[in-house]
């Protein structure tokens, strides 16, 4: 039976201890992101092991992209259910009972991993069976082969050694891998279609359909999804939105350094974006922090026929943002940074970056109060931002609405 990859196993105790420690201290979120990331990473490796680490334009890239998204969404639902079970345990019992909950979901993960491998393999085979015109002419049909399991289940037995045409609608709902831990197989053949073939759908709940056609490993009929809550939809929606943005920029030849991670982080840089020769690393540092914290950060074009046009850095979660560096975290420097961001009159989000650290809440508040005092002057020094974000030491240390 397949298990978590070695890297996961080596860190499992450390991960368990961190998760259980969080719940012992009163974890109050709907989804534990450590669980989401562990489940999702493991399942994505399952399909990667079959389809490889495809790049844009490669043969299986589109299929792999859909599968990775499907499995990450599935991981979010699974993490939600595990989180709810852990939240129901009293802090004094979390070490013992919580570990039992995590072990239970871990055992299920092994079956889910094996099934993801089987369905990815099925999808790759079906694609290969049907994408080559010469092969389609020589071998127009597909034969279902018996299970390799020592204890095969009965559901697929009626398909064994039967032959269907490659284009038969039967393959829309029945494929090897459509039962949990299914070990059936199939092959192209020039044998004639067999008479009296079954037409029913024998797939398990959550494993319906043909993953080669829709890239779906686990469907919405899966119990995790059927019994999921609104919290999962709210959690997954921005990740899905940023993933769709990633695919859009990936296909745009004007953008480079396009990347995405499954906490929702996405970044891209337009070829006509001009990084400051002296402090351009500020922009890249801030971009990486946003990316690692699940934000979409796009450095847009700075090309224009308008002389002296002032450009913002680009888009932060689809809102125009500007960065100001504070080498020393004094009130005057923070104020100067806010005024710099306001000088780009289209700025929605002001990012104050502390490259040498030193963020201080009281100093920041004083600077904001002084900045607010510029508003009545109406001389262009003040702009009401949607948000102010403070970054230091590779993390977002504070964010607030503009007063």
GROMACS .gro file of C-alpha atoms in nm:
model
  403
    1UNK     CA    1   0.000   0.000   0.000
    2UNK     CA    2   0.130   0.344  -0.088
    3UNK     CA    3   0.202   0.582   0.200
    4UNK     CA    4   0.304   0.943   0.242
    5UNK     CA    5   0.626   1.035   0.063
    6UNK     CA    6   0.941   1.000   0.273
    7UNK     CA    7   0.972   1.375   0.332
    8UNK     CA    8   0.627   1.375   0.493
    9UNK     CA    9   0.701   1.070   0.709
   10UNK     CA   10   1.021   1.227   0.841
   11UNK     CA   11   0.833   1.534   0.962
   12UNK     CA   12   0.506   1.368   1.068
   13UNK     CA   13   0.573   1.372   1.443
   14UNK     CA   14   0.682   1.735   1.427
   15UNK     CA   15   0.372   1.822   1.224
   16UNK     CA   16   0.143   1.630   1.462
   17UNK     CA   17   0.295   1.806   1.762
   18UNK     CA   18   0.248   2.147   1.601
   19UNK     CA   19  -0.114   2.080   1.503
   20UNK     CA   20  -0.210   1.932   1.840
   21UNK     CA   21  -0.032   2.218   2.018
   22UNK     CA   22  -0.241   2.468   1.822
   23UNK     CA   23  -0.564   2.293   1.925
   24UNK     CA   24  -0.450   2.266   2.285
   25UNK     CA   25  -0.409   2.645   2.281
   26UNK     CA   26  -0.764   2.704   2.153
   27UNK     CA   27  -0.743   2.682   1.772
   28UNK     CA   28  -1.053   2.863   1.645
   29UNK     CA   29  -1.033   2.856   1.264
   30UNK     CA   30  -1.251   2.637   1.045
   31UNK     CA   31  -0.962   2.480   0.854
   32UNK     CA   32  -0.616   2.396   0.981
   33UNK     CA   33  -0.390   2.506   0.696
   34UNK     CA   34  -0.112   2.270   0.805
   35UNK     CA   35  -0.348   1.978   0.745
   36UNK     CA   36  -0.463   2.124   0.414
   37UNK     CA   37  -0.106   2.167   0.292
   38UNK     CA   38   0.002   1.817   0.405
   39UNK     CA   39  -0.296   1.639   0.247
   40UNK     CA   40  -0.278   1.844  -0.072
   41UNK     CA   41   0.097   1.808  -0.121
   42UNK     CA   42   0.076   1.432  -0.080
   43UNK     CA   43  -0.212   1.391  -0.327
   44UNK     CA   44  -0.053   1.618  -0.588
   45UNK     CA   45   0.258   1.400  -0.568
   46UNK     CA   46   0.036   1.102  -0.651
   47UNK     CA   47  -0.064   1.243  -0.990
   48UNK     CA   48   0.280   1.393  -1.048
   49UNK     CA   49   0.423   1.043  -1.013
   50UNK     CA   50   0.215   0.937  -1.314
   51UNK     CA   51   0.210   1.246  -1.536
   52UNK     CA   52   0.545   1.395  -1.443
   53UNK     CA   53   0.632   1.756  -1.364
   54UNK     CA   54   0.478   1.898  -1.680
   55UNK     CA   55   0.540   2.255  -1.797
   56UNK     CA   56   0.307   2.478  -1.995
   57UNK     CA   57   0.277   2.344  -2.349
   58UNK     CA   58   0.366   1.985  -2.258
   59UNK     CA   59   0.131   1.707  -2.361
   60UNK     CA   60  -0.023   1.636  -2.022
   61UNK     CA   61   0.000   1.986  -1.873
   62UNK     CA   62  -0.371   2.072  -1.903
   63UNK     CA   63  -0.478   1.739  -1.755
   64UNK     CA   64  -0.227   1.763  -1.472
   65UNK     CA   65  -0.328   2.120  -1.394
   66UNK     CA   66  -0.693   2.022  -1.356
   67UNK     CA   67  -0.604   1.724  -1.140
   68UNK     CA   68  -0.381   1.926  -0.909
   69UNK     CA   69  -0.660   2.178  -0.858
   70UNK     CA   70  -0.917   1.905  -0.797
   71UNK     CA   71  -0.697   1.731  -0.541
   72UNK     CA   72  -0.613   2.056  -0.362
   73UNK     CA   73  -0.984   2.136  -0.331
   74UNK     CA   74  -1.043   1.781  -0.204
   75UNK     CA   75  -0.766   1.837   0.054
   76UNK     CA   76  -0.942   2.153   0.174
   77UNK     CA   77  -1.263   1.959   0.239
   78UNK     CA   78  -1.073   1.680   0.411
   79UNK     CA   79  -0.881   1.924   0.630
   80UNK     CA   80  -1.211   2.089   0.724
   81UNK     CA   81  -1.357   1.762   0.854
   82UNK     CA   82  -1.039   1.672   1.041
   83UNK     CA   83  -1.032   2.021   1.193
   84UNK     CA   84  -1.391   1.996   1.313
   85UNK     CA   85  -1.322   1.663   1.483
   86UNK     CA   86  -1.015   1.805   1.655
   87UNK     CA   87  -1.207   2.113   1.772
   88UNK     CA   88  -1.461   1.887   1.943
   89UNK     CA   89  -1.191   1.741   2.170
   90UNK     CA   90  -1.122   1.913   2.502
   91UNK     CA   91  -0.770   2.055   2.540
   92UNK     CA   92  -0.686   1.811   2.820
   93UNK     CA   93  -0.759   1.513   2.590
   94UNK     CA   94  -0.611   1.650   2.267
   95UNK     CA   95  -0.273   1.476   2.294
   96UNK     CA   96  -0.425   1.128   2.304
   97UNK     CA   97  -0.758   1.159   2.124
   98UNK     CA   98  -0.630   1.413   1.872
   99UNK     CA   99  -0.350   1.181   1.766
  100UNK     CA  100  -0.609   0.907   1.707
  101UNK     CA  101  -0.806   1.143   1.481
  102UNK     CA  102  -0.495   1.234   1.282
  103UNK     CA  103  -0.397   0.868   1.248
  104UNK     CA  104  -0.746   0.783   1.120
  105UNK     CA  105  -0.732   1.049   0.849
  106UNK     CA  106  -0.379   0.937   0.769
  107UNK     CA  107  -0.494   0.581   0.704
  108UNK     CA  108  -0.763   0.709   0.471
  109UNK     CA  109  -0.499   0.919   0.299
  110UNK     CA  110  -0.314   0.603   0.193
  111UNK     CA  111  -0.626   0.479   0.010
  112UNK     CA  112  -0.685   0.821  -0.140
  113UNK     CA  113  -0.324   0.838  -0.259
  114UNK     CA  114  -0.347   0.494  -0.423
  115UNK     CA  115  -0.677   0.585  -0.587
  116UNK     CA  116  -0.537   0.915  -0.718
  117UNK     CA  117  -0.244   0.724  -0.871
  118UNK     CA  118  -0.482   0.472  -1.032
  119UNK     CA  119  -0.714   0.737  -1.175
  120UNK     CA  120  -0.425   0.949  -1.305
  121UNK     CA  121  -0.282   0.638  -1.471
  122UNK     CA  122  -0.622   0.561  -1.624
  123UNK     CA  123  -0.651   0.918  -1.755
  124UNK     CA  124  -0.305   0.905  -1.911
  125UNK     CA  125  -0.381   0.570  -2.075
  126UNK     CA  126  -0.714   0.687  -2.214
  127UNK     CA  127  -0.550   0.999  -2.353
  128UNK     CA  128  -0.282   0.786  -2.516
  129UNK     CA  129  -0.540   0.537  -2.645
  130UNK     CA  130  -0.750   0.802  -2.816
  131UNK     CA  131  -0.511   1.081  -2.924
  132UNK     CA  132  -0.316   0.898  -3.197
  133UNK     CA  133  -0.506   0.867  -3.529
  134UNK     CA  134  -0.288   0.579  -3.646
  135UNK     CA  135  -0.344   0.386  -3.323
  136UNK     CA  136  -0.717   0.455  -3.346
  137UNK     CA  137  -0.724   0.300  -3.690
  138UNK     CA  138  -0.518  -0.006  -3.595
  139UNK     CA  139  -0.678  -0.055  -3.252
  140UNK     CA  140  -1.028   0.097  -3.256
  141UNK     CA  141  -1.147  -0.067  -2.934
  142UNK     CA  142  -1.059  -0.102  -2.564
  143UNK     CA  143  -1.066  -0.426  -2.368
  144UNK     CA  144  -1.128  -0.434  -1.992
  145UNK     CA  145  -0.875  -0.661  -1.821
  146UNK     CA  146  -0.937  -0.852  -1.496
  147UNK     CA  147  -0.826  -0.714  -1.161
  148UNK     CA  148  -0.477  -0.797  -1.033
  149UNK     CA  149  -0.608  -0.802  -0.675
  150UNK     CA  150  -0.587  -1.126  -0.475
  151UNK     CA  151  -0.937  -1.050  -0.347
  152UNK     CA  152  -1.116  -0.869  -0.634
  153UNK     CA  153  -1.454  -0.713  -0.568
  154UNK     CA  154  -1.757  -0.804  -0.770
  155UNK     CA  155  -1.860  -0.463  -0.906
  156UNK     CA  156  -1.621  -0.468  -1.203
  157UNK     CA  157  -1.622  -0.845  -1.263
  158UNK     CA  158  -1.902  -0.806  -1.520
  159UNK     CA  159  -1.663  -0.594  -1.734
  160UNK     CA  160  -1.374  -0.839  -1.741
  161UNK     CA  161  -1.253  -0.938  -2.088
  162UNK     CA  162  -1.527  -0.737  -2.257
  163UNK     CA  163  -1.456  -0.499  -2.546
  164UNK     CA  164  -1.611  -0.159  -2.622
  165UNK     CA  165  -1.539   0.090  -2.900
  166UNK     CA  166  -1.311   0.375  -2.791
  167UNK     CA  167  -1.589   0.625  -2.852
  168UNK     CA  168  -1.856   0.430  -2.663
  169UNK     CA  169  -2.040   0.643  -2.400
  170UNK     CA  170  -1.968   0.359  -2.158
  171UNK     CA  171  -1.622   0.511  -2.100
  172UNK     CA  172  -1.777   0.839  -1.981
  173UNK     CA  173  -1.877   0.672  -1.653
  174UNK     CA  174  -1.675   0.350  -1.619
  175UNK     CA  175  -1.297   0.318  -1.614
  176UNK     CA  176  -1.039   0.117  -1.421
  177UNK     CA  177  -0.980   0.308  -1.098
  178UNK     CA  178  -1.345   0.400  -1.048
  179UNK     CA  179  -1.360   0.192  -0.728
  180UNK     CA  180  -1.145   0.264  -0.423
  181UNK     CA  181  -0.812   0.081  -0.459
  182UNK     CA  182  -0.930  -0.071  -0.788
  183UNK     CA  183  -0.661  -0.282  -0.957
  184UNK     CA  184  -0.836  -0.346  -1.289
  185UNK     CA  185  -0.662  -0.261  -1.614
  186UNK     CA  186  -0.742  -0.217  -1.985
  187UNK     CA  187  -0.571  -0.220  -2.324
  188UNK     CA  188  -0.619  -0.110  -2.681
  189UNK     CA  189  -0.728  -0.391  -2.909
  190UNK     CA  190  -0.838  -0.481  -3.260
  191UNK     CA  191  -1.065  -0.750  -3.117
  192UNK     CA  192  -1.430  -0.693  -3.209
  193UNK     CA  193  -1.676  -0.535  -2.970
  194UNK     CA  194  -1.833  -0.805  -2.752
  195UNK     CA  195  -2.209  -0.863  -2.760
  196UNK     CA  196  -2.436  -0.788  -2.467
  197UNK     CA  197  -2.203  -0.546  -2.294
  198UNK     CA  198  -2.326  -0.400  -1.961
  199UNK     CA  199  -2.424  -0.033  -1.978
  200UNK     CA  200  -2.466   0.063  -1.611
  201UNK     CA  201  -2.244   0.289  -1.400
  202UNK     CA  202  -2.050   0.083  -1.149
  203UNK     CA  203  -1.837   0.368  -1.010
  204UNK     CA  204  -1.806   0.432  -0.638
  205UNK     CA  205  -1.945   0.755  -0.497
  206UNK     CA  206  -1.686   1.024  -0.552
  207UNK     CA  207  -1.513   0.837  -0.837
  208UNK     CA  208  -1.763   0.893  -1.117
  209UNK     CA  209  -1.673   1.007  -1.466
  210UNK     CA  210  -1.366   0.975  -1.683
  211UNK     CA  211  -1.070   1.173  -1.540
  212UNK     CA  212  -0.910   1.196  -1.885
  213UNK     CA  213  -1.203   1.406  -2.004
  214UNK     CA  214  -1.256   1.640  -1.710
  215UNK     CA  215  -0.939   1.613  -1.499
  216UNK     CA  216  -1.146   1.519  -1.193
  217UNK     CA  217  -0.995   1.263  -0.956
  218UNK     CA  218  -1.252   1.299  -0.676
  219UNK     CA  219  -1.601   1.426  -0.767
  220UNK     CA  220  -1.843   1.631  -0.559
  221UNK     CA  221  -2.026   1.308  -0.469
  222UNK     CA  222  -1.739   1.230  -0.232
  223UNK     CA  223  -1.858   1.238   0.133
  224UNK     CA  224  -1.600   1.502   0.227
  225UNK     CA  225  -1.752   1.740  -0.026
  226UNK     CA  226  -2.116   1.639   0.018
  227UNK     CA  227  -2.090   1.708   0.391
  228UNK     CA  228  -1.865   2.012   0.362
  229UNK     CA  229  -1.956   2.352   0.493
  230UNK     CA  230  -1.960   2.709   0.363
  231UNK     CA  231  -1.627   2.762   0.535
  232UNK     CA  232  -1.456   2.542   0.278
  233UNK     CA  233  -1.604   2.736  -0.013
  234UNK     CA  234  -1.488   3.062   0.145
  235UNK     CA  235  -1.141   2.914   0.199
  236UNK     CA  236  -1.111   2.769  -0.150
  237UNK     CA  237  -1.258   3.057  -0.352
  238UNK     CA  238  -0.954   3.293  -0.342
  239UNK     CA  239  -0.717   3.002  -0.406
  240UNK     CA  240  -0.916   2.901  -0.712
  241UNK     CA  241  -0.934   3.262  -0.830
  242UNK     CA  242  -0.557   3.307  -0.802
  243UNK     CA  243  -0.497   2.973  -0.975
  244UNK     CA  244  -0.710   3.088  -1.267
  245UNK     CA  245  -0.509   3.412  -1.279
  246UNK     CA  246  -0.188   3.209  -1.278
  247UNK     CA  247  -0.300   3.012  -1.583
  248UNK     CA  248  -0.394   3.335  -1.762
  249UNK     CA  249  -0.053   3.498  -1.701
  250UNK     CA  250   0.129   3.173  -1.775
  251UNK     CA  251  -0.012   3.183  -2.127
  252UNK     CA  252   0.073   3.552  -2.176
  253UNK     CA  253   0.412   3.588  -2.348
  254UNK     CA  254   0.454   3.940  -2.203
  255UNK     CA  255   0.485   3.802  -1.849
  256UNK     CA  256   0.770   3.607  -1.691
  257UNK     CA  257   0.854   3.471  -1.344
  258UNK     CA  258   0.496   3.341  -1.329
  259UNK     CA  259   0.445   3.112  -1.031
  260UNK     CA  260   0.172   2.973  -0.805
  261UNK     CA  261   0.158   2.785  -0.478
  262UNK     CA  262  -0.140   2.605  -0.332
  263UNK     CA  263  -0.190   2.837  -0.037
  264UNK     CA  264  -0.319   3.075  -0.307
  265UNK     CA  265   0.000   3.271  -0.370
  266UNK     CA  266   0.049   3.385  -0.729
  267UNK     CA  267   0.304   3.618  -0.888
  268UNK     CA  268   0.403   3.744  -1.233
  269UNK     CA  269   0.616   4.023  -1.382
  270UNK     CA  270   0.550   4.211  -1.706
  271UNK     CA  271   0.849   4.248  -1.940
  272UNK     CA  272   0.798   4.628  -1.936
  273UNK     CA  273   0.802   4.662  -1.558
  274UNK     CA  274   1.098   4.873  -1.447
  275UNK     CA  275   1.257   4.774  -1.117
  276UNK     CA  276   1.436   5.054  -0.934
  277UNK     CA  277   1.812   5.018  -1.009
  278UNK     CA  278   1.900   5.078  -0.644
  279UNK     CA  279   1.612   4.934  -0.444
  280UNK     CA  280   1.442   4.701  -0.687
  281UNK     CA  281   1.503   4.418  -0.442
  282UNK     CA  282   1.247   4.586  -0.212
  283UNK     CA  283   0.980   4.511  -0.470
  284UNK     CA  284   1.094   4.151  -0.513
  285UNK     CA  285   1.119   4.096  -0.136
  286UNK     CA  286   0.767   4.227  -0.081
  287UNK     CA  287   0.639   4.021  -0.373
  288UNK     CA  288   0.780   3.703  -0.220
  289UNK     CA  289   0.620   3.780   0.116
  290UNK     CA  290   0.282   3.836  -0.047
  291UNK     CA  291   0.321   3.522  -0.258
  292UNK     CA  292   0.412   3.308   0.044
  293UNK     CA  293   0.111   3.442   0.234
  294UNK     CA  294  -0.144   3.352  -0.032
  295UNK     CA  295  -0.172   3.684  -0.217
  296UNK     CA  296  -0.168   3.755  -0.588
  297UNK     CA  297   0.115   4.000  -0.670
  298UNK     CA  298   0.153   4.123  -1.028
  299UNK     CA  299   0.418   4.369  -1.145
  300UNK     CA  300   0.249   4.534  -1.440
  301UNK     CA  301   0.378   4.721  -1.745
  302UNK     CA  302   0.523   5.070  -1.703
  303UNK     CA  303   0.519   5.154  -2.071
  304UNK     CA  304   0.322   5.463  -2.169
  305UNK     CA  305   0.311   5.734  -2.433
  306UNK     CA  306   0.223   5.984  -2.161
  307UNK     CA  307   0.528   6.180  -2.043
  308UNK     CA  308   0.598   6.171  -1.668
  309UNK     CA  309   0.317   5.930  -1.600
  310UNK     CA  310   0.350   5.779  -1.253
  311UNK     CA  311   0.293   5.405  -1.229
  312UNK     CA  312   0.207   5.198  -0.926
  313UNK     CA  313   0.401   4.872  -0.881
  314UNK     CA  314   0.110   4.669  -1.013
  315UNK     CA  315  -0.170   4.465  -0.858
  316UNK     CA  316  -0.198   4.315  -0.512
  317UNK     CA  317  -0.506   4.090  -0.504
  318UNK     CA  318  -0.626   4.283  -0.811
  319UNK     CA  319  -0.588   4.623  -0.643
  320UNK     CA  320  -0.320   4.874  -0.739
  321UNK     CA  321  -0.040   4.888  -0.486
  322UNK     CA  322   0.273   5.090  -0.417
  323UNK     CA  323   0.575   5.003  -0.199
  324UNK     CA  324   0.773   5.243   0.019
  325UNK     CA  325   1.090   5.135   0.199
  326UNK     CA  326   1.165   5.251   0.554
  327UNK     CA  327   1.535   5.197   0.620
  328UNK     CA  328   1.485   5.328   0.973
  329UNK     CA  329   1.147   5.281   1.136
  330UNK     CA  330   1.095   5.636   1.264
  331UNK     CA  331   0.768   5.825   1.260
  332UNK     CA  332   0.903   6.062   0.996
  333UNK     CA  333   1.016   5.778   0.768
  334UNK     CA  334   0.684   5.593   0.794
  335UNK     CA  335   0.503   5.919   0.719
  336UNK     CA  336   0.736   5.978   0.424
  337UNK     CA  337   0.655   5.628   0.299
  338UNK     CA  338   0.281   5.688   0.317
  339UNK     CA  339   0.319   6.017   0.131
  340UNK     CA  340   0.524   5.841  -0.137
  341UNK     CA  341   0.247   5.588  -0.188
  342UNK     CA  342  -0.008   5.870  -0.203
  343UNK     CA  343   0.195   6.042  -0.478
  344UNK     CA  344   0.086   5.756  -0.707
  345UNK     CA  345  -0.275   5.873  -0.716
  346UNK     CA  346  -0.416   5.539  -0.831
  347UNK     CA  347  -0.278   5.351  -0.528
  348UNK     CA  348  -0.532   5.135  -0.346
  349UNK     CA  349  -0.290   4.951  -0.116
  350UNK     CA  350   0.015   5.108   0.048
  351UNK     CA  351   0.290   4.864   0.148
  352UNK     CA  352   0.544   4.990   0.400
  353UNK     CA  353   0.855   4.772   0.387
  354UNK     CA  354   1.105   4.761   0.675
  355UNK     CA  355   1.416   4.607   0.511
  356UNK     CA  356   1.614   4.629   0.836
  357UNK     CA  357   1.324   4.545   1.066
  358UNK     CA  358   1.214   4.767   1.351
  359UNK     CA  359   0.837   4.782   1.302
  360UNK     CA  360   0.679   4.940   1.608
  361UNK     CA  361   0.303   4.965   1.647
  362UNK     CA  362   0.311   5.289   1.845
  363UNK     CA  363   0.546   5.459   1.599
  364UNK     CA  364   0.334   5.340   1.309
  365UNK     CA  365   0.013   5.471   1.470
  366UNK     CA  366   0.169   5.814   1.525
  367UNK     CA  367   0.277   5.828   1.162
  368UNK     CA  368  -0.071   5.736   1.046
  369UNK     CA  369  -0.224   6.005   1.267
  370UNK     CA  370   0.009   6.266   1.118
  371UNK     CA  371  -0.070   6.135   0.770
  372UNK     CA  372  -0.442   6.165   0.842
  373UNK     CA  373  -0.382   6.526   0.940
  374UNK     CA  374  -0.276   6.601   0.582
  375UNK     CA  375  -0.622   6.528   0.445
  376UNK     CA  376  -0.776   6.875   0.503
  377UNK     CA  377  -0.492   7.040   0.311
  378UNK     CA  378  -0.606   6.880  -0.014
  379UNK     CA  379  -0.263   6.939  -0.164
  380UNK     CA  380  -0.204   6.591  -0.304
  381UNK     CA  381  -0.003   6.462  -0.006
  382UNK     CA  382  -0.295   6.255   0.128
  383UNK     CA  383  -0.479   5.969  -0.039
  384UNK     CA  384  -0.729   5.740   0.132
  385UNK     CA  385  -0.598   5.390   0.070
  386UNK     CA  386  -0.812   5.079   0.091
  387UNK     CA  387  -0.545   4.920   0.309
  388UNK     CA  388  -0.198   4.971   0.455
  389UNK     CA  389   0.028   4.666   0.487
  390UNK     CA  390   0.351   4.651   0.687
  391UNK     CA  391   0.620   4.397   0.591
  392UNK     CA  392   0.942   4.298   0.766
  393UNK     CA  393   1.154   3.983   0.815
  394UNK     CA  394   0.977   3.793   0.537
  395UNK     CA  395   0.632   3.832   0.686
  396UNK     CA  396   0.331   4.061   0.698
  397UNK     CA  397   0.348   4.202   1.049
  398UNK     CA  398   0.047   4.434   1.037
  399UNK     CA  399  -0.229   4.548   0.807
  400UNK     CA  400  -0.509   4.795   0.860
  401UNK     CA  401  -0.774   4.991   0.676
  402UNK     CA  402  -0.674   5.347   0.601
  403UNK     CA  403  -0.828   5.589   0.856
   0.00000   0.00000   0.00000
